[in-house]
Coordinates of C-alpha atoms in Angstrom, one line a residue:
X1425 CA -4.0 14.4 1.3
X1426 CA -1.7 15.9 4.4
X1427 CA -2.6 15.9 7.6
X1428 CA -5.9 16.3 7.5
X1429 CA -8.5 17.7 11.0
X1430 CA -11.9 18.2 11.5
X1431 CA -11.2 19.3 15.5
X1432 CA -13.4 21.0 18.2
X1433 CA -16.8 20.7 15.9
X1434 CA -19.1 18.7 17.9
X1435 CA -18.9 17.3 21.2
X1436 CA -17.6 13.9 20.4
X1437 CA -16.2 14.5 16.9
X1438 CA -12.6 14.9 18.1
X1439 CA -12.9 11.0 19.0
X1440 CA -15.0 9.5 16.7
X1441 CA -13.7 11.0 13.6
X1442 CA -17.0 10.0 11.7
X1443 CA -17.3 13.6 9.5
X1444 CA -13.4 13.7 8.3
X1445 CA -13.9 9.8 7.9
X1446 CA -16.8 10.3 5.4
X1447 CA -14.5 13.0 3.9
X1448 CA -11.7 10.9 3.3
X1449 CA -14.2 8.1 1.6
X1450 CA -15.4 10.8 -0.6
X1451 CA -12.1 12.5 -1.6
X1452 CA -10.4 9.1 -2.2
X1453 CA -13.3 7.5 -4.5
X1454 CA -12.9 10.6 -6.6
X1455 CA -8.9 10.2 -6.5
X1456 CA -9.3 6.7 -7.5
X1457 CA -12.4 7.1 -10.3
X1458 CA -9.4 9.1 -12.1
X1459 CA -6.3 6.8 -11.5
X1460 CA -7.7 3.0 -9.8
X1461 CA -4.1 2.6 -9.9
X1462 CA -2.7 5.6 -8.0
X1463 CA -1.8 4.9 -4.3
X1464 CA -3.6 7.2 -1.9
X1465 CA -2.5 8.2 1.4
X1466 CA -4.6 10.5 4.4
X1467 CA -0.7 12.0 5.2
X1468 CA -2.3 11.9 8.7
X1469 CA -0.3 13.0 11.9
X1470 CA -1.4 10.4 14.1
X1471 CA -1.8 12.3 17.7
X1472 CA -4.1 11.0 19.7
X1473 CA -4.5 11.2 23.5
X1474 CA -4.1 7.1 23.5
X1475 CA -1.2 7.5 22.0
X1476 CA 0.6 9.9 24.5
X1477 CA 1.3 12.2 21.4
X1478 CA -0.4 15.2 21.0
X1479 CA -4.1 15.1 20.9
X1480 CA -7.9 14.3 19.9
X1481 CA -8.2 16.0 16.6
X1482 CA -11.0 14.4 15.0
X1483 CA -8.8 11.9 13.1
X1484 CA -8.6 8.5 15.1
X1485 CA -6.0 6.5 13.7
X1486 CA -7.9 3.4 13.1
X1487 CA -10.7 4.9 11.9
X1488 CA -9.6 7.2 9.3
X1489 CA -7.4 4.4 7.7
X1490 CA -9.7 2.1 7.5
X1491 CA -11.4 3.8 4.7
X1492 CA -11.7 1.0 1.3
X1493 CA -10.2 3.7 0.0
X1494 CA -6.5 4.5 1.5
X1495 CA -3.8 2.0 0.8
X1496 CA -1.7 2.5 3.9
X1497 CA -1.0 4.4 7.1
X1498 CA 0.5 7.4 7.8
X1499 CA 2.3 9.3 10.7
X1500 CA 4.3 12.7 11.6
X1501 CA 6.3 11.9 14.5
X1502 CA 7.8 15.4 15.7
X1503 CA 9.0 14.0 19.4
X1504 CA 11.2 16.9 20.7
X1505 CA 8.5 19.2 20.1
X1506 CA 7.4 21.0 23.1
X1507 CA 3.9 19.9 23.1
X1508 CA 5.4 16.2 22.3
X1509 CA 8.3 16.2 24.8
X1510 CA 9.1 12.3 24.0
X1511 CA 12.2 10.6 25.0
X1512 CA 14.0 8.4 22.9
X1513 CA 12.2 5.6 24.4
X1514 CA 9.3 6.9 24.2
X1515 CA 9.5 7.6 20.5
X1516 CA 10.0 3.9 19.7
X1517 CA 7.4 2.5 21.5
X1518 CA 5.3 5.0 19.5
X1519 CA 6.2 3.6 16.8
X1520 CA 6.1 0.2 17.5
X1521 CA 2.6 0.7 18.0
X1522 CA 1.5 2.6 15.4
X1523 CA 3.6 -0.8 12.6
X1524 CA 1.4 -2.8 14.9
X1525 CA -2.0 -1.3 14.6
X1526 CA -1.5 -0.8 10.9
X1527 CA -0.4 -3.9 10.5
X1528 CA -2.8 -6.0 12.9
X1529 CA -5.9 -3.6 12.9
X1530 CA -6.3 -1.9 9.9
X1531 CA -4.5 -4.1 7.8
X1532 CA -2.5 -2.5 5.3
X1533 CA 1.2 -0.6 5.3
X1534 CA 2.6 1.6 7.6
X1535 CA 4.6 5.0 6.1
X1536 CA 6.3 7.3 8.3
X1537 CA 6.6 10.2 5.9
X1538 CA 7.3 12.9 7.6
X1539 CA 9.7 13.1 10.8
X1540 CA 12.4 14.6 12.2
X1541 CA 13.9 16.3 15.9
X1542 CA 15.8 19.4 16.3
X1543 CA 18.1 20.4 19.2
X1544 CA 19.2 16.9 20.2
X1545 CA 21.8 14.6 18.6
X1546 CA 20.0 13.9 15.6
X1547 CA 22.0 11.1 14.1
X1548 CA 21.3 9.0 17.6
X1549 CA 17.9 9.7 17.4
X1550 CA 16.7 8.5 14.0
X1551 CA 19.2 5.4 14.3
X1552 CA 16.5 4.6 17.8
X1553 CA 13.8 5.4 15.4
X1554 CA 14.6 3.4 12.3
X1555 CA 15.5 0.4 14.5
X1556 CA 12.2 0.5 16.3
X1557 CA 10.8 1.1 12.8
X1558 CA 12.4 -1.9 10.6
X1559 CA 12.7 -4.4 14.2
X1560 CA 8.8 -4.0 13.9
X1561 CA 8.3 -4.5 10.6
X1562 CA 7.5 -0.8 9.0
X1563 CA 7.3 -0.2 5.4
X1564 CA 8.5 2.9 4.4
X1565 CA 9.9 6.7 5.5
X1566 CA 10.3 10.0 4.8
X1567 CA 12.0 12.6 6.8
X1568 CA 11.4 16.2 7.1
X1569 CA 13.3 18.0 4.9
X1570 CA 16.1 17.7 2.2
X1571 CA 17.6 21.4 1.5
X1572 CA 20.0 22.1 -1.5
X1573 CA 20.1 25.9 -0.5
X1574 CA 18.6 28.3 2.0
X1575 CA 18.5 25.5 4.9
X1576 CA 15.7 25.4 7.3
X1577 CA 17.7 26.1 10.6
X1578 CA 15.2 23.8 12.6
X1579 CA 14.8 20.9 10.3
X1580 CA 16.2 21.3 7.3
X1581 CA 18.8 18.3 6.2
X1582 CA 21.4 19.3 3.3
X1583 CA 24.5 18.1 1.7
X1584 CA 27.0 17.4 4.1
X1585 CA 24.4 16.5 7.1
X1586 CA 26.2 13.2 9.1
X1587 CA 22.4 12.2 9.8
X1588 CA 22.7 11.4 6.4
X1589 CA 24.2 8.1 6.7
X1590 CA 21.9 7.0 9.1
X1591 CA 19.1 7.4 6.5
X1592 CA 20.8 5.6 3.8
X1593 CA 21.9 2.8 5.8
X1594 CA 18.2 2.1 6.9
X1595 CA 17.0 3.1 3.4
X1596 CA 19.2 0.1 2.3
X1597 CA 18.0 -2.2 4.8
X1598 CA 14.9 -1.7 3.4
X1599 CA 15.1 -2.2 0.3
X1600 CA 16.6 -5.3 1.0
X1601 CA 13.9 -6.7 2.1
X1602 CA 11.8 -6.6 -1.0
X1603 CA 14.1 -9.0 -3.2
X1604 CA 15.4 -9.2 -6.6
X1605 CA 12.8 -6.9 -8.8
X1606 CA 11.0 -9.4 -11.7
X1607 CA 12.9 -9.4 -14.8
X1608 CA 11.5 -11.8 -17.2
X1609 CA 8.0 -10.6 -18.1
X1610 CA 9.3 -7.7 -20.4
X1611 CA 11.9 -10.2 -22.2
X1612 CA 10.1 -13.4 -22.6
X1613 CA 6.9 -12.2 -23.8
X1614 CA 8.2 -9.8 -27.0
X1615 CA 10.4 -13.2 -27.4
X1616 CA 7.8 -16.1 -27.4
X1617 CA 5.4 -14.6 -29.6
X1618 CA 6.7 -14.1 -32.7
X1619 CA 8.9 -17.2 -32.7
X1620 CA 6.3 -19.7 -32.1
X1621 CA 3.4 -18.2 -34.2
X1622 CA 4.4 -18.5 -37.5
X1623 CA 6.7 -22.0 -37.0
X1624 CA 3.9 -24.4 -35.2
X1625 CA 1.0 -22.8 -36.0
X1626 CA -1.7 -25.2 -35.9
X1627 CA -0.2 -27.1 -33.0
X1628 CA 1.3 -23.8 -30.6
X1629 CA -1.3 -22.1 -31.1
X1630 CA -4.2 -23.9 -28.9
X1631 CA -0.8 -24.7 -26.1
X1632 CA -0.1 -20.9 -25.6
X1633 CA -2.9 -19.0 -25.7
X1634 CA -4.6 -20.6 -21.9
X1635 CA -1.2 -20.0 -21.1
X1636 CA -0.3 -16.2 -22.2
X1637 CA -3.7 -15.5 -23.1
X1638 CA -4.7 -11.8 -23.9
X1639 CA -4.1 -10.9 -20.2
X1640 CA -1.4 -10.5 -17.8
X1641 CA -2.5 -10.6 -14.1
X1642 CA -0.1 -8.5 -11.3
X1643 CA -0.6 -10.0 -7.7
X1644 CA 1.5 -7.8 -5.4
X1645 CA 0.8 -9.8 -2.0
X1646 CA 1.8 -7.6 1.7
X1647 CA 1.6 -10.6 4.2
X1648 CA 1.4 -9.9 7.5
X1649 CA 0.2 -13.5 9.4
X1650 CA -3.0 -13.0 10.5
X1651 CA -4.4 -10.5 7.4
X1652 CA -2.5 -9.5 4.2
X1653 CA -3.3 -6.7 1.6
X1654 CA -3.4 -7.6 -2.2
X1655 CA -2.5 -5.5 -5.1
X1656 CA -4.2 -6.6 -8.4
X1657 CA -3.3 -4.9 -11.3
X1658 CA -5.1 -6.9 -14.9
X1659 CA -3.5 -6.4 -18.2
X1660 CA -5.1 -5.9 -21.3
X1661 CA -2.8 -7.5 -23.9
X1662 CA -5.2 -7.9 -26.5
X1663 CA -6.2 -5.5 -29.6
X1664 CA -9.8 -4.7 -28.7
X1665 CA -10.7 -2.8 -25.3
X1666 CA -12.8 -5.3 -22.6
X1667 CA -15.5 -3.7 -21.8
X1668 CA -17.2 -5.6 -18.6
X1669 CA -14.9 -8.1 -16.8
X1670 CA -15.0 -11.3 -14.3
X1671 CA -11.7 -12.2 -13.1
X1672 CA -11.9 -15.5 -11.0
X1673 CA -8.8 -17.0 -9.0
X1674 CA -8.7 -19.1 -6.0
X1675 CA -6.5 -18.3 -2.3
X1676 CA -4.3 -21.5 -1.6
X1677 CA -5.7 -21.2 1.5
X1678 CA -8.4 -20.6 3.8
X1679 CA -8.1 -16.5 2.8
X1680 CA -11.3 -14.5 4.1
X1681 CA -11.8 -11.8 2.2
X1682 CA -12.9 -8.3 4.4
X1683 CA -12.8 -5.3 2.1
X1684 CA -12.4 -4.6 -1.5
X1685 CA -11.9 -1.0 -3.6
X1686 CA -12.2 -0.6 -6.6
X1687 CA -14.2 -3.6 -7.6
X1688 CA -16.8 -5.8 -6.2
X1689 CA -16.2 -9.6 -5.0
X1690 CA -18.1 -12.4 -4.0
X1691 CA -16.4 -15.3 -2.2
X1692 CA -17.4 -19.0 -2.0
X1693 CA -14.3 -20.8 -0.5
X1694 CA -11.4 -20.7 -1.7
X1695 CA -12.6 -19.4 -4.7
X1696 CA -12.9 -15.2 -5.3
X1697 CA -15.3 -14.0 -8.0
X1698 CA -13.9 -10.3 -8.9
X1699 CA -16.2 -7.9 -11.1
X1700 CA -15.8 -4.7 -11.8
X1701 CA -17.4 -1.2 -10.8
X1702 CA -18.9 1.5 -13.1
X1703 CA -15.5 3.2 -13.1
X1704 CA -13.3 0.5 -13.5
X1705 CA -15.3 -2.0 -16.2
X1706 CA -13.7 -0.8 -19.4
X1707 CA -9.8 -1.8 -20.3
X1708 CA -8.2 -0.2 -23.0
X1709 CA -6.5 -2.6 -25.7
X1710 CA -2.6 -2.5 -23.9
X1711 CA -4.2 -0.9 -20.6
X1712 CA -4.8 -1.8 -17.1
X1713 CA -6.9 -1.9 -14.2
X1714 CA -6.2 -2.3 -10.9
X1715 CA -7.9 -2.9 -7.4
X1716 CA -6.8 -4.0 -4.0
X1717 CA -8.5 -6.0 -1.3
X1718 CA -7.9 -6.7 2.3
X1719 CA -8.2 -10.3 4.0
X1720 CA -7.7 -12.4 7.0
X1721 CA -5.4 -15.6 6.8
X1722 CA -3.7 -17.6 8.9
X1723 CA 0.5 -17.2 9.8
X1724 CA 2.3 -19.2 6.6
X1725 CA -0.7 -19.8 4.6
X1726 CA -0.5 -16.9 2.3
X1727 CA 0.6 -16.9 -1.7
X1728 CA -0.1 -15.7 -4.8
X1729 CA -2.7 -17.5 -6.2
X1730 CA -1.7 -20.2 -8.9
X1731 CA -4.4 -19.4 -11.6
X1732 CA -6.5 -16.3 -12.6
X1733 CA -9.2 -16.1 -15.6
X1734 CA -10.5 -13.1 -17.2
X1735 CA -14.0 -13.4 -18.7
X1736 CA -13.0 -16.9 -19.0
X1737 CA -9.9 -16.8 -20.4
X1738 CA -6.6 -17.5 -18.9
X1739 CA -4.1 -14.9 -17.7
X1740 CA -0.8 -15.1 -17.7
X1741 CA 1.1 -13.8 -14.3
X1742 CA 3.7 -11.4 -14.1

């Protein structure tokens, strides 16, 4: 989706955002009945009279990205547009708020993927924006545009461009926040199969399979204090589809879950019974399905979780 509007239709629909809301469910169930997997966005501009940026549109922040069925936020900053007409100041704060109501309200990622200024020092401006951005926590960018040829006089970046540095020097901050990438689920489990099977047999055998199993579980955790997204993506390492599946695991804390997509959940504690939907129940022999959830927690409490089961049987975790 890209900035999508459903403006000037009924008296109050430029606030309340309820028909491009119900739009956005609908599009994004389809989206996700093809591909449970595929990360879907609104591409939304984010004006709003609150905000100080543009305005009412039929697209309230909050609302719209609140749907089960969007994983994260979006904005469009444009400050030294006319109808804008932000300082540099002003642009920060802007963004500061829009990390923290992601982050704090609607409870999942903030990506500013589309930005950029024109007729101003540009290299001073996005260094203010992508310290605002990263000092507040934000989660990804994209600016408006890269050029190889025929530049875009007003925003078009190219080869050359000394605003360029500034973008890979916050692009490598970033990305230095997420770690070292895993690296021993593709060796170790090609490795440990063969070797054991045919030497122990009768006493490997009942050791490794609650272990390894015939499933692999993904828990991709975004921890923000006070709620958290999760990112579950189940394995199939067997050589027969499942075709209906119950995966149980507990929080290590006191996790609440609030919203689910892409499955169904109950909760009794600790413990989070996950089953899935009509679209989602069969997975392929090798394949995957994935679905995400959205919970409250308290600051320091959060972690992957230490066990999961699928139909009964133990995954292993990647």
């Amino acid at each position: 989706m890209n900035e999508p509007r459903y403006q000037d239709q009924t008296p109050n629909e430029n606030t309340t955002g309820t028909t491009l809301r119900a739009w956005v469910d609908e599009m994004g169930a389809f989206v996700k009945g093809i591909d449970p997997n595929h990360l879907l966005g609104t591409g939304l501009e984010a004006h709003e009279s609150r905000f100080g940026f543009g305005g009412d549109e039929g697209n309230p922040f909050v609302k719209i990205h609140q749907s089960p069925w969007i994983d994260f936020t979006s904005a469009h900053p444009y400050p030294t547009e006319d109808w804008a007409a932000l300082s540099i100041a002003e642009t920060q704060d802007l963004v500061r708020t829009w990390v923290r109501e992601s982050h704090e309200v609607v409870g999942k990622p903030f990506y500013m993927g589309e930005f950029n200024v024109h007729n101003v020092d540009r290299t001073q401006w996005w260094n203010a924006i992508f310290q605002a951005f990263e000092d507040a926590g934000g989660d990804g960018t994209g600016f408006w545009w890269y050029q190889d040829h025929a530049v875009d006089g007003k925003f078009g970046v190219s080869q050359g461009a000394p605003e360029l540095a500034a973008f890979r020097a916050h692009a490598d901050r970033q990305s230095a926040k997420n770690g070292p990438g895993p690296t021993t689920t593709p060796t170790v489990t090609p490795t440990v199969t063969p070797t054991v099977t045919p030497t122990v047999t009768p006493t490997v055998t009942p050791t490794v399979t609650p272990t390894s199993g015939t499933c692999t579980v993904t828990y991709r955790l975004s921890d923000w204090g006070t709620s958290f997204n999760a990112d579950v993506t189940v394995r199939n390492d067997g050589t027969a589809p499942v075709n209906g599946w119950k995966l149980v695991f507990s929080f290590p804390a006191a996790q609440t879950v609030n919203s689910i997509w892409n499955a169904k959940a109950t909760q009794s504690g600790a413990r989070l019974t996950v089953t899935n939907e009509s679209w989602t129940a069969t997975i392929p022999a090798g394949g995957t399905v994935g679905f995400g959830l959205n919970g409250a927690s308290s600051p320091g409490t959060n972690g992957v979780p230490a066990t999961f089961t699928l139909n009964g049987v133990t995954c292993a975790k990647a």
